Every structure is written in structure tokens, then in C-alpha cells.
XYZ file of C-alpha atoms in Angstrom:
659
model
C 0.000 0.000 0.000
C 1.484 3.331 -1.052
C 2.093 5.757 1.831
C 1.985 8.597 -0.698
C -1.531 7.636 -1.818
C -2.683 7.197 1.769
C -1.363 10.598 2.808
C -3.049 12.237 -0.188
C -6.380 10.667 0.750
C -5.944 11.759 4.368
C -5.281 15.292 3.157
C -8.519 15.216 1.144
C -10.360 13.976 4.248
C -8.946 16.837 6.333
C -9.839 19.385 3.647
C -13.354 17.951 3.387
C -13.864 18.186 7.129
C -12.675 21.804 7.055
C -15.114 22.531 4.221
C -17.962 20.940 6.185
C -17.112 23.122 9.196
C -17.195 26.177 6.936
C -20.605 25.133 5.580
C -21.959 24.792 9.120
C -20.461 28.106 10.241
C -22.087 29.789 7.252
C -25.448 28.260 8.174
C -25.003 29.416 11.791
C -24.299 32.962 10.596
C -27.635 33.215 8.794
C -30.486 34.977 10.581
C -34.220 34.502 10.411
C -34.850 38.128 11.383
C -35.097 39.186 7.742
C -38.427 37.374 7.428
C -41.415 39.690 7.204
C -43.590 38.432 10.056
C -43.394 36.340 13.214
C -44.739 33.153 11.601
C -42.277 33.371 8.699
C -39.413 34.025 11.135
C -40.290 30.943 13.192
C -40.557 28.754 10.088
C -37.239 30.053 8.749
C -35.585 29.659 12.139
C -36.747 26.034 12.282
C -35.367 25.347 8.804
C -32.016 26.914 9.723
C -31.819 24.819 12.902
C -32.470 21.673 10.863
C -29.800 22.692 8.346
C -27.243 23.307 11.101
C -28.029 19.962 12.741
C -27.740 18.161 9.392
C -24.266 19.650 8.863
C -22.924 18.328 12.155
C -19.648 16.460 11.806
C -19.059 13.209 13.656
C -15.280 12.942 14.191
C -15.434 9.188 14.840
C -17.428 8.540 11.638
C -15.870 8.502 8.141
C -16.956 11.537 6.115
C -16.422 9.547 2.922
C -15.904 5.831 2.448
C -15.382 5.400 -1.271
C -14.034 6.940 -4.437
C -14.864 6.487 -8.117
C -12.386 7.188 -10.913
C -14.570 7.583 -13.953
C -13.709 6.447 -17.459
C -16.644 8.092 -19.198
C -15.990 11.275 -21.118
C -18.828 13.475 -19.852
C -19.218 16.657 -17.813
C -18.886 14.885 -14.456
C -15.606 15.121 -12.498
C -13.058 12.412 -13.198
C -12.734 11.623 -9.466
C -15.761 11.434 -7.173
C -15.645 10.827 -3.421
C -18.759 9.117 -2.044
C -19.814 9.831 1.539
C -22.630 10.353 3.994
C -23.469 13.881 2.870
C -22.592 16.470 0.255
C -19.609 18.709 0.988
C -18.392 21.530 -1.243
C -15.489 23.955 -1.070
C -15.912 27.765 -0.838
C -16.155 27.961 -4.638
C -19.005 25.442 -4.724
C -16.959 22.571 -6.158
C -18.033 19.187 -4.718
C -15.481 17.536 -2.435
C -17.778 14.697 -1.304
C -20.898 13.474 -3.112
C -23.870 12.299 -1.082
C -24.269 8.503 -1.358
C -27.886 9.054 -2.442
C -27.022 11.122 -5.511
C -27.622 9.355 -8.861
C -23.929 9.489 -9.774
C -23.045 7.637 -6.554
C -25.129 4.622 -7.528
C -22.179 3.219 -9.448
C -20.301 2.791 -6.163
C -22.808 0.098 -5.196
C -23.849 -1.284 -8.567
C -20.813 -1.133 -10.861
C -19.291 -4.517 -11.711
C -16.780 -5.919 -14.225
C -19.725 -6.939 -16.403
C -21.307 -3.474 -16.178
C -18.764 -0.861 -15.025
C -21.284 1.983 -15.442
C -18.585 4.329 -16.752
C -16.225 3.633 -13.835
C -12.606 2.616 -14.342
C -11.650 2.175 -10.689
C -13.548 1.881 -7.395
C -11.620 2.598 -4.224
C -12.803 1.615 -0.737
C -11.395 3.194 2.413
C -10.756 1.568 5.761
C -11.075 3.526 8.990
C -10.460 3.161 12.688
C -12.763 5.620 14.389
C -12.502 8.708 12.214
C -8.936 8.050 11.076
C -8.367 6.818 7.511
C -6.068 3.788 7.809
C -6.246 1.886 4.510
C -7.537 1.807 0.973
C -8.355 -0.928 -1.508
C -8.691 -0.603 -5.287
C -11.076 -2.554 -7.512
C -10.307 -2.077 -11.236
C -13.485 -2.520 -13.266
C -11.763 -3.646 -16.442
C -13.499 -6.980 -16.942
C -11.378 -9.055 -14.588
C -13.230 -10.866 -11.775
C -13.191 -9.016 -8.461
C -11.832 -10.605 -5.315
C -13.721 -10.409 -2.028
C -13.119 -6.958 -0.560
C -11.170 -7.283 2.668
C -12.164 -3.779 3.799
C -15.826 -4.480 3.071
C -15.714 -7.738 5.023
C -13.929 -6.114 7.966
C -16.492 -3.315 8.096
C -19.388 -5.787 8.098
C -17.765 -7.909 10.814
C -16.447 -5.009 12.929
C -17.454 -5.433 16.598
C -19.845 -2.827 17.912
C -21.025 -1.269 21.114
C -24.008 0.990 21.546
C -26.707 1.666 18.964
C -27.000 0.479 15.368
C -24.727 2.067 12.747
C -25.552 3.106 9.228
C -24.395 0.748 6.449
C -23.744 3.249 3.662
C -20.212 1.903 3.205
C -21.362 -1.712 2.856
C -24.703 -1.609 1.014
C -24.865 -4.576 -1.355
C -26.323 -4.387 -4.886
C -29.587 -6.163 -3.995
C -30.007 -3.908 -0.954
C -29.252 -0.818 -3.044
C -31.984 -1.767 -5.513
C -34.516 -1.698 -2.660
C -33.147 1.510 -1.149
C -33.543 3.374 -4.459
C -37.068 2.221 -5.271
C -39.316 5.098 -6.344
C -41.409 6.910 -3.749
C -44.676 5.747 -5.318
C -43.727 2.089 -4.786
C -44.613 0.271 -1.579
C -41.989 -2.400 -0.957
C -42.441 -5.386 1.343
C -39.110 -6.934 2.336
C -38.974 -10.509 3.613
C -35.553 -10.728 5.221
C -33.882 -13.546 7.092
C -31.824 -12.654 10.203
C -28.681 -10.695 9.431
C -29.724 -9.697 5.892
C -29.893 -6.023 6.841
C -33.604 -5.463 6.263
C -33.909 -2.862 9.031
C -30.910 -0.965 7.719
C -32.353 -1.130 4.202
C -35.617 0.376 5.438
C -33.865 3.229 7.253
C -31.594 3.968 4.294
C -34.576 3.963 1.949
C -36.184 6.610 4.164
C -32.982 8.676 3.946
C -32.821 8.205 0.172
C -36.446 9.252 -0.349
C -35.969 12.345 1.813
C -32.970 13.309 -0.289
C -34.746 12.687 -3.583
C -38.168 14.136 -2.648
C -37.154 16.635 0.028
C -39.855 19.265 -0.458
C -42.734 16.830 -0.805
C -41.782 14.636 2.157
C -40.965 17.613 4.364
C -44.607 18.634 3.965
C -46.215 15.197 4.271
C -43.773 13.567 6.693
C -41.920 10.282 7.136
C -42.501 8.015 10.144
C -40.474 5.029 11.345
C -42.670 2.523 13.222
C -40.901 -0.041 15.386
C -42.053 -2.806 17.751
C -40.887 -1.212 21.021
C -38.860 1.611 22.555
C -35.751 -0.569 23.023
C -35.688 -1.178 19.266
C -36.167 2.525 18.466
C -33.359 3.437 20.844
C -31.138 0.918 19.081
C -31.764 2.431 15.618
C -32.059 6.068 16.737
C -28.586 7.143 15.579
C -28.793 5.880 11.994
C -30.774 8.656 10.305
C -29.113 11.562 12.196
C -25.720 10.179 11.130
C -26.967 10.479 7.548
C -28.041 14.083 8.093
C -31.763 13.341 8.508
C -32.907 14.847 11.800
C -36.637 15.458 11.183
C -37.969 11.900 10.894
C -40.428 10.806 13.584
C -39.738 7.431 15.185
C -42.511 5.770 17.176
C -43.958 2.436 18.220
C -47.245 0.971 17.031
C -48.623 1.378 20.560
C -47.700 5.053 20.727
C -49.003 5.802 17.239
C -52.374 4.261 18.093
C -52.847 6.212 21.306
C -50.598 4.562 23.886
C -53.177 2.045 25.131
C -51.603 -1.131 26.503
C -53.848 -2.611 29.206
C -53.063 -6.345 29.589
C -55.413 -8.712 27.789
C -55.819 -12.435 27.169
C -54.033 -13.247 23.871
C -57.091 -15.230 22.723
C -59.265 -12.122 23.131
C -56.679 -9.944 21.402
C -56.535 -12.395 18.500
C -60.279 -12.055 17.838
C -60.156 -8.266 18.188
C -57.220 -8.146 15.794
C -59.025 -10.120 13.077
C -59.907 -8.227 9.900
C -63.569 -9.208 10.331
C -63.795 -6.616 13.108
C -63.602 -3.873 10.482
C -67.096 -4.745 9.242
C -68.369 -5.238 12.791
C -67.194 -1.744 13.724
C -68.686 -0.216 10.588
C -72.051 -1.781 11.356
C -71.818 -0.736 15.024
C -71.205 2.887 14.113
C -73.996 3.169 11.559
C -76.486 1.403 13.837
C -76.528 4.676 15.773
C -78.251 6.415 12.842
C -82.015 6.158 13.492
C -85.225 6.818 11.608
C -86.783 10.167 12.538
C -89.735 9.895 14.926
C -91.249 13.217 13.837
C -90.872 15.942 11.244
C -88.916 19.206 11.483
C -90.498 22.551 12.373
C -88.434 25.718 11.834
C -89.774 29.155 12.759
C -88.411 32.267 11.024
C -90.153 35.344 12.337
C -93.858 34.823 11.777
C -93.239 32.069 9.204
C -93.210 28.385 10.053
C -91.680 25.756 7.804
C -92.188 22.001 8.115
C -90.111 19.177 6.669
C -92.155 15.959 6.930
C -90.795 12.770 8.476
C -90.741 10.842 5.185
C -88.619 13.547 3.509
C -86.126 13.490 6.397
C -85.928 9.679 6.081
C -85.128 10.039 2.381
C -82.342 12.555 3.119
C -80.843 10.287 5.789
C -81.018 7.228 3.511
C -79.318 9.145 0.690
C -76.450 10.193 2.972
C -75.963 6.986 4.930
C -72.931 5.018 3.825
C -71.883 7.588 1.198
C -69.758 9.680 3.544
C -67.844 9.360 6.783
C -69.968 9.571 9.881
C -68.768 13.004 11.069
C -69.148 14.875 7.779
C -72.502 13.101 7.339
C -73.859 14.939 10.389
C -72.860 18.287 8.929
C -74.292 17.376 5.527
C -77.579 16.279 7.122
C -77.941 19.682 8.775
C -77.266 21.411 5.454
C -79.702 19.177 3.549
C -82.445 19.894 6.086
C -81.714 23.611 5.861
C -81.868 23.396 2.078
C -85.295 21.743 2.302
C -86.455 24.706 4.396
C -84.968 27.182 1.903
C -86.893 25.539 -0.938
C -90.103 26.270 0.949
C -88.977 29.863 1.541
C -88.424 30.351 -2.173
C -91.856 28.907 -2.927
C -93.308 31.640 -0.704
C -91.556 34.319 -2.713
C -88.573 34.867 -0.439
C -84.979 35.090 -1.714
C -82.766 33.419 0.942
C -78.997 33.220 0.400
C -76.197 31.011 1.760
C -76.113 32.939 5.029
C -79.748 32.108 5.667
C -79.102 28.423 4.930
C -76.189 28.358 7.386
C -78.339 30.059 10.011
C -81.090 27.475 9.569
C -78.529 24.638 9.710
C -77.306 26.009 13.064
C -80.774 26.597 14.447
C -81.948 24.776 17.573
C -84.663 22.649 15.856
C -82.224 21.395 13.191
C -79.515 20.668 15.761
C -81.981 18.766 17.942
C -83.200 16.671 15.013
C -79.667 15.885 13.829
C -78.665 14.839 17.366
C -81.688 12.554 17.571
C -81.283 10.975 14.133
C -77.510 11.133 13.629
C -75.980 11.531 17.119
C -72.492 12.873 17.657
C -70.175 10.016 18.661
C -66.606 9.349 19.704
C -64.747 6.094 18.935
C -64.616 5.376 22.661
C -68.398 5.646 23.008
C -69.029 3.186 20.186
C -66.464 0.623 21.328
C -67.540 0.902 24.964
C -71.108 0.076 23.966
C -69.984 -2.737 21.670
C -67.929 -4.479 24.376
C -70.480 -3.875 27.149
C -73.840 -4.641 25.508
C -74.332 -8.270 24.347
C -77.431 -7.442 22.295
C -75.761 -4.543 20.525
C -72.657 -6.653 19.813
C -74.807 -9.447 18.380
C -76.623 -6.966 16.145
C -73.354 -5.422 14.911
C -71.546 -8.734 14.528
C -74.242 -10.325 12.374
C -72.686 -13.301 10.553
C -69.124 -12.019 11.014
C -68.472 -13.309 14.553
C -69.692 -16.549 16.062
C -71.586 -16.474 19.385
C -68.508 -17.940 21.065
C -66.300 -15.169 19.671
C -68.801 -12.547 20.768
C -68.829 -14.012 24.253
C -65.035 -14.012 24.319
C -64.542 -10.313 23.547
C -67.368 -8.990 25.767
C -66.140 -7.413 28.995
C -66.907 -9.648 31.974
C -67.292 -6.544 34.145
C -68.082 -3.564 31.897
C -66.567 -0.201 32.718
C -69.012 2.476 33.840
C -68.216 4.839 30.987
C -65.845 5.278 28.046
C -63.790 7.659 30.190
C -63.092 5.023 32.834
C -62.365 2.197 30.381
C -58.871 0.732 30.261
C -58.127 -0.046 26.636
C -55.787 -2.782 25.436
C -53.398 -2.606 22.481
C -55.951 -4.542 20.413
C -58.652 -2.051 21.455
C -56.403 0.780 20.273
C -56.518 -0.503 16.697
C -60.315 -0.760 16.908
C -60.558 2.813 18.193
C -58.337 3.909 15.315
C -60.623 2.141 12.842
C -63.659 3.887 14.320
C -61.897 7.246 14.304
C -61.300 6.886 10.571
C -64.935 5.906 9.986
C -65.936 9.121 11.759
C -63.274 11.497 10.379
C -60.608 10.837 7.734
C -57.159 10.033 9.114
C -54.370 12.291 7.773
C -51.893 10.457 5.543
C -48.100 10.616 5.674
C -45.766 10.718 2.710
C -43.953 7.515 3.683
C -44.026 4.911 6.448
C -41.291 2.469 7.390
C -42.843 -0.413 9.332
C -40.457 -2.863 10.970
C -41.314 -6.307 12.365
C -44.572 -6.120 10.415
C -45.161 -9.868 10.680
C -46.190 -9.368 14.331
C -48.946 -6.848 13.612
C -52.588 -7.886 13.612
C -54.745 -7.237 10.531
C -56.488 -4.407 12.406
C -53.151 -2.838 13.369
C -52.029 -3.056 9.750
C -55.270 -1.391 8.651
C -54.597 1.404 11.129
C -51.076 1.938 9.809
C -52.337 1.714 6.245
C -54.417 4.828 6.771
C -51.237 6.716 7.604
C -49.906 5.994 4.112
C -53.204 6.000 2.202
C -51.954 8.706 -0.185
C -48.293 7.814 0.255
C -46.211 4.651 0.290
C -44.511 2.313 2.721
C -41.452 0.168 3.283
C -42.627 -2.950 5.114
C -39.948 -5.043 6.829
C -40.034 -8.359 8.604
C -39.446 -12.086 8.658
C -42.330 -14.558 8.698
C -40.194 -16.973 10.702
C -39.925 -14.385 13.501
C -43.670 -13.986 13.995
C -44.230 -14.326 17.743
C -47.804 -13.102 18.225
C -50.884 -15.358 18.041
C -52.046 -13.330 15.016
C -48.665 -13.310 13.248
C -48.936 -13.041 9.464
C -48.517 -16.154 7.355
C -47.768 -14.389 4.051
C -46.427 -11.060 2.815
C -49.329 -10.727 0.398
C -51.670 -10.859 3.369
C -49.707 -8.069 5.096
C -49.915 -5.806 2.041
C -53.641 -6.406 1.614
C -54.416 -5.471 5.212
C -52.176 -2.429 4.865
C -54.272 -1.276 1.933
C -51.358 -1.642 -0.502
C -52.237 -4.832 -2.439
C -50.155 -3.721 -5.407
C -46.991 -3.466 -3.326
C -43.820 -5.173 -4.472
C -42.542 -8.158 -2.493
C -38.783 -8.745 -2.407
C -36.741 -11.242 -0.443
C -33.316 -10.936 1.156
C -31.918 -14.401 1.809
C -28.166 -13.816 2.081
C -26.972 -12.784 5.523
C -23.893 -10.684 6.128
C -23.879 -10.416 9.930
C -24.965 -13.687 11.577
C -22.310 -16.434 11.157
C -23.305 -19.499 9.143
C -22.787 -21.886 12.052
C -25.195 -19.936 14.278
C -27.754 -19.447 11.502
C -27.713 -23.150 10.683
C -28.360 -24.045 14.316
C -31.311 -21.640 14.498
C -32.653 -22.885 11.150
C -33.404 -26.268 12.726
C -36.535 -24.547 14.066
C -37.821 -23.423 10.649
C -39.772 -26.593 9.730
C -41.777 -26.141 12.937
C -42.359 -22.357 12.805
C -42.308 -21.448 9.089
C -42.292 -24.571 6.927
C -42.669 -22.617 3.687
C -39.486 -20.566 4.066
C -36.152 -21.533 2.571
C -33.234 -21.845 4.939
C -31.276 -18.555 5.007
C -27.655 -18.417 3.873
C -24.752 -16.544 5.403
C -21.542 -15.346 3.757
C -19.681 -15.673 7.079
C -18.655 -19.251 7.919
C -18.178 -18.411 11.587
C -16.384 -21.640 12.473
C -16.265 -21.884 16.261
C -18.864 -19.144 16.729
C -21.400 -21.508 18.366
C -21.080 -23.109 21.796
C -23.875 -25.215 23.318
C -23.215 -26.291 26.916
C -25.175 -28.263 29.475
C -24.402 -26.808 32.913
C -25.433 -27.893 36.427
C -25.880 -24.277 37.613
C -27.098 -21.856 34.950
C -26.599 -18.645 36.945
C -23.037 -19.548 37.868
C -22.306 -20.429 34.228
C -23.721 -17.113 33.011
C -21.443 -15.145 35.319
C -18.392 -17.114 34.236
C -19.219 -16.838 30.520
C -19.698 -13.067 30.760
C -16.327 -12.712 32.509
C -14.670 -14.599 29.650
C -16.436 -12.546 26.963
C -15.414 -9.267 28.599
C -11.858 -10.112 27.584
C -12.967 -9.960 23.940
C -13.971 -6.921 21.909
C -17.615 -6.045 21.303
C -21.038 -5.817 22.909
C -22.530 -8.614 25.031
C -26.232 -9.464 25.275
C -27.448 -11.956 27.873
C -30.874 -13.074 26.629
C -33.289 -15.078 28.751
C -36.974 -15.662 29.368
C -38.479 -12.526 30.906
C -39.168 -14.254 34.217
C -35.485 -15.179 34.606
C -34.131 -11.644 34.137
C -34.178 -10.566 37.839
C -32.216 -13.632 38.942
C -29.629 -13.136 36.183
C -29.310 -9.437 37.065
C -28.664 -10.410 40.675
C -26.055 -12.987 39.633
C -24.177 -10.510 37.427
C -24.470 -7.592 39.846
C -22.877 -4.376 38.623
C -21.311 -6.093 35.615
C -24.513 -5.744 33.582
C -27.546 -3.522 33.072
C -31.067 -4.669 32.253
C -32.242 -3.401 28.872
C -34.816 -0.686 29.391
C -35.314 3.102 29.474
C -32.867 3.459 32.366
C -30.089 1.319 30.886
C -26.953 3.382 30.143
C -26.260 3.890 26.439
C -22.663 2.731 26.788
C -23.361 -0.423 28.809
C -20.984 -3.151 27.654
C -23.177 -5.988 28.977
C -26.967 -5.894 28.699
C -29.457 -8.383 30.095
C -32.209 -8.622 27.490
C -35.712 -10.035 28.130
C -36.528 -12.391 25.266
C -39.730 -10.517 24.401
C -37.832 -7.320 23.484
C -34.830 -8.871 21.721
C -36.348 -8.665 18.249
C -34.412 -6.396 15.882
C -31.411 -6.030 18.204
C -27.868 -7.293 17.589
C -24.904 -7.994 19.849
C -21.404 -9.143 19.036
C -21.659 -11.857 21.665
C -24.887 -13.425 22.900
C -25.303 -15.636 25.954
C -28.613 -17.460 25.593
C -29.895 -18.782 28.908
C -32.160 -21.849 29.099
C -33.775 -22.053 25.636
C -36.559 -24.356 26.884
C -37.840 -21.617 29.219
C -38.226 -19.275 26.252
C -39.922 -21.944 24.140
C -42.412 -22.750 26.917
C -43.244 -19.160 27.878
C -45.806 -18.433 25.155
C -47.882 -19.956 22.388
C -45.294 -19.229 19.675
C -42.334 -19.793 21.942
C -40.290 -21.619 19.287
C -40.562 -18.559 17.020
C -39.368 -16.383 19.921
C -36.472 -18.780 20.398
C -35.580 -18.459 16.703
C -35.455 -14.692 17.169
C -33.073 -14.771 20.129
C -30.843 -17.421 18.529
C -30.159 -15.045 15.639
C -29.130 -11.912 17.593
C -25.402 -12.768 17.655
C -22.970 -11.479 15.037
C -19.717 -12.944 16.400
C -20.442 -15.664 18.950
C -23.408 -17.435 20.539
C -23.122 -19.368 23.793
C -26.166 -21.461 24.735
C -26.321 -22.437 28.406
C -28.932 -24.975 29.495
C -29.760 -27.301 32.330
C -33.116 -28.420 30.930
C -33.254 -30.468 27.729
C -33.058 -28.423 24.549
C -36.361 -28.016 22.671
C -36.902 -30.941 20.282
C -35.829 -29.372 16.955
C -32.552 -28.142 18.481
C -31.686 -31.418 20.153
C -31.328 -33.308 16.878
């Protein structure tokens, strides 16, 4: 490796960092005071703050990770540096090109068979923020060898939250990342294939490509729990995207999480409930019991009962419930205005609005088309057996109706404690009453664990936009877990979405993945066994031990002598005992866990989506026995390790693993 070349590249890195500092200082020098009014000043100030935050440098993160020497004779520069964000010098000349720019695509896609106008691709190796190595790949038709720098970056031990993967995006991942905004993509990804990273990088790419549109309509990342969101929270800011909302399904649907029998939740989560809720809402619209009498001065105007019934019938089912109330008032007022005109009067729109707001019209509308909240409707549905039977019709069996009825109904909607399954039903009702605002793009991770009703709720948030749907059918751990990606897209309201599959893993070693794959015939018989590019010989240790807690403590002590993060994963009920055995050497994963904790004790139910260099899996049989889809949960925790997995057990291993 030429020291001269390395020093030249380090000089370009230093100059690029200086240029980025100058760009940020320029942004900090700008003032919002020039705006004409207070609102404009606040908007401009917010935009400037976002710009300053996006230009933040991260000294321990490479500013650029690749270089292209172009062979094509066009107007583009001969040499292009590819990095996390655009950097230009004081004269406006680009020093680093954003990885999302069209010209940077060749860094990921160019090959000897299709060089895409590139003569040479150079990859850079770093330690922290220091450039330590480079590696050249001539694209002259000769086969390429496996990139050592690329492999080292993929395998590099980690501590703390998830990193971006802009330096290591593979061609099949890049194809997904750069899909057009209008396309909803559903990614079936085996463990270690980078599906979560692909989803986050697609969000960053779409924001770069459709900045103005998505700034207005918004992008939301939806994850399974707060631990997962904390783990991925640094990825988008590192790419310069600081305005993306990240939330859980529970939080997005109102924060309701009262405990509930899984069998009850499974019925409530079924797509059939959509029709039950629709019927329940519209059952509140009644036939008028009398006509309408409106007095205007000395004049009296009557709208007969049959005419009101015709107006109600014409409106019912053609509009959402809330707007229907307003339209009913206007239709009744119009009927009165027709009579006024017949008597020689000349009423205008102001008179019609006044009649629509009059006490007799309001009273009739309240009687025929009462104002409702989602909570009122659902409270009645789950409290009143006769009303539930009427709304359910042929859609729920008597046994299912009996199952979801409250044994001890709450006194009022205000006092009700709603479950997570109830939250999706409330969201459905809210949309039947008033239209739910749509986002520009949604990224939904671990989608296989969402119920049909939860998917319907999320689908309304991208009704006029698109989504990136991520998950693995083999990791479905809820009683209502999806059995097919097509089913997920249909419930989401995106039946035309594109389904793609990532089957090659880059993170989880082959030996570990093969061990976990023994569970696939039992939990997802239709899925092919995933493949890994990392052999990982010696990465798996399975040990029977007489004292599990003592073995955990000893194993953690040994792993602390190695580099990388350590996750001790166990059945939720075993976590307190393990925490006591490890003492101050470990923290329990949760809101209070320190960000820089080297050893984390992870309850099995929140391990999904997380990765650790070294995993100590405690008593697999306890995890398998803890819930209905315990083997699927076990598959999840078996695939969290990216360097080594140590399985400690005193009980017999679950059947598929014992073979």
C-alpha cells in the first residue's frame, strides 16, 4: 500500500472536514430576522436549525468511504468521493458526493460486467474517524476478489446503537433503497440480511430525492418497542436526517396497553372486526320519529318525516360519519330554503347556514344522527351483548362474541382501560368518523407481528403515500402473526406493493444461523433456509451446565476479555435472577439502561431487531415454553449474535434443536 496515496487521501479527508465546518459556520451565521412576520421568522428559524443539525460532523465517523475514478468522457468530475453527505469547497466545487445522488449509484452497482462508466472503485478503511487503509477494484473486466475492507467493516465489533451501512450496502439492498417513492416495498428478510438498515436507508434516500414533498407530508419510522427505536435512533441523524419521527405501534395508536388475554386480542385483531365496527357505528343512525319545524319570524316551515328519512337514507354510507352529520344539517336547511323560495322569499347562503345552526335542526340531527366518539361506540360494543350481536351479524360466532365482551363492563368510556388490540379498533372507528391524515412515507419494521387491524390502522397513515414494510415470517411471535407477505400488504391497503426477499446474511455467522434454522420446519415450513456469507467456524457453543446462573457469570467474565457488545438473553421471568447474579457487571435493557453499557441483560420478548457481538442465551426451553409461539421467539433470540453465541442450558433443549 502506497504511503503517498494514503497521505493524499488523508489530506482530502482533512480538507473535506474543514469545508464541512465552513458550511456549518455559514449556516449558523444566517439569521431569520429578515423574514417579514413572526410566523415566517419561526418557520425560517426552524429550517435553519435543521440545516445546522444536518451539517454536524461526527469525528469518529468517516466523512467519505469510497471513491470512483470515472472512465466516461462526460461533464462529471473524473474523481468522485462518495460519503454520507454532500460537501463543497468555498467555490461550490463538490469535495464529497452524497451517497444518495444518482452518480453515486455506481459505487454500489458497478461490476466488471457493467462498469457503469467507472474505471476504478476505491474503498477506504477507517479506525474511528482516522483513515487507515484503501483498496482498489479495477473494473476492467477481470473478476473481483472479495473486498477485505468491506468484510472487515461488516464484521467489525460494535457497542451501543445500530450504525448506518452506507459503506457496505450490497447491490440487492441498493436496488430496494432506491425504489421510487410511489412504490410500496415489502421486504422478507432472514436474520442478518440487513432489512432494518435497508428500510432506514430507503427513508434517507427518499428524503434526499423528494425533500420538499416529504418535508410537507412527513416520514414516520414505526418499530415494535422503545428498546428497538433506541437501538436504531442514531442511523438517520448520522446520515443528516434529523426530522424523521420514530414511534412504536402502541404510541401511534394512542398509547393504550392494558393487559389482555391473547385469545381475546386475537379475535379483536381479526380483519372481520372492520365490518363489525362499521355496522356498530352506523347502527346509531335512526329513523326520525317526527318531522322538522323551523320558525323564522312569523313564518313556520315544516319538513315531513318521510322527507327526512329520504335525506338520511341518501347520505348513509356515502360519507364518513362526522361529515354526514354536517351534511344532514345542510340538507335539512336546504329543504327549508326551498319552501322559503316557494313563498316568494330570496334566501342566500347565510340564511341556509343560520337554519342549519338553528336549535330545531340541531336537535333533530342529534336525535337521528348523534355525535359520537370512537370510545363511546367501542364501549357500547364491548359492554352490551345485544348490541354486539346486532353489529356482529354473521361475522363473529356467538362464542367469539362471548369471548370479547367485557366480563365486568366499565361504567363509561372515560373510565375504560383499553388494550393494544382495542387501540386498533378505536383507530378504525376514528377513521370511519373522520378521515385520518396520511403521511408521505411509512417504514414499518417487524410487520409480521402486527394484527390485521393494526395493519389497517397503519395503512391509513400511508393512504396517499407509500410504505417500506420489513419483517421475517419466521420471527412472527404473536398469536395473530402473518402467514404471508401478500396478506400483510392487503391489510395495509397496498395490495399492489412489491414483495422482495433478502436471503443472504452478512452479519450472523453461518454456524449460528444453521443451528437456528433447525426450528424453521416447525415455525415457518414454507421458508427456505437462510444463507450466510460468514462461515463463523467456532462461533457456536452449546453447553449443558449444572448451575445456569453460575455459568452465566463465568461466561460473561470470559467474553469481557474480547472486543464487542454482550447481550445476555433469557426468558423474561429469569431476568431478575440473572441481574442479581451478574451484579454491577450488567444492566437490564430498558429506558434506564446506560447507552454505553458493555453488557446488557435482554428479556426475550424485546430482543427482536437487536444485535450484539456476543450473545449468551440462557435456558432455551424456558423461552420456548413461555408463550404460544415460543419456538418462534427462540428463533429470534438465537439469531441476535454477530460474532459468537453461547447457549447455556440445564433443561433439555427443545426438540428441533436437540437433533
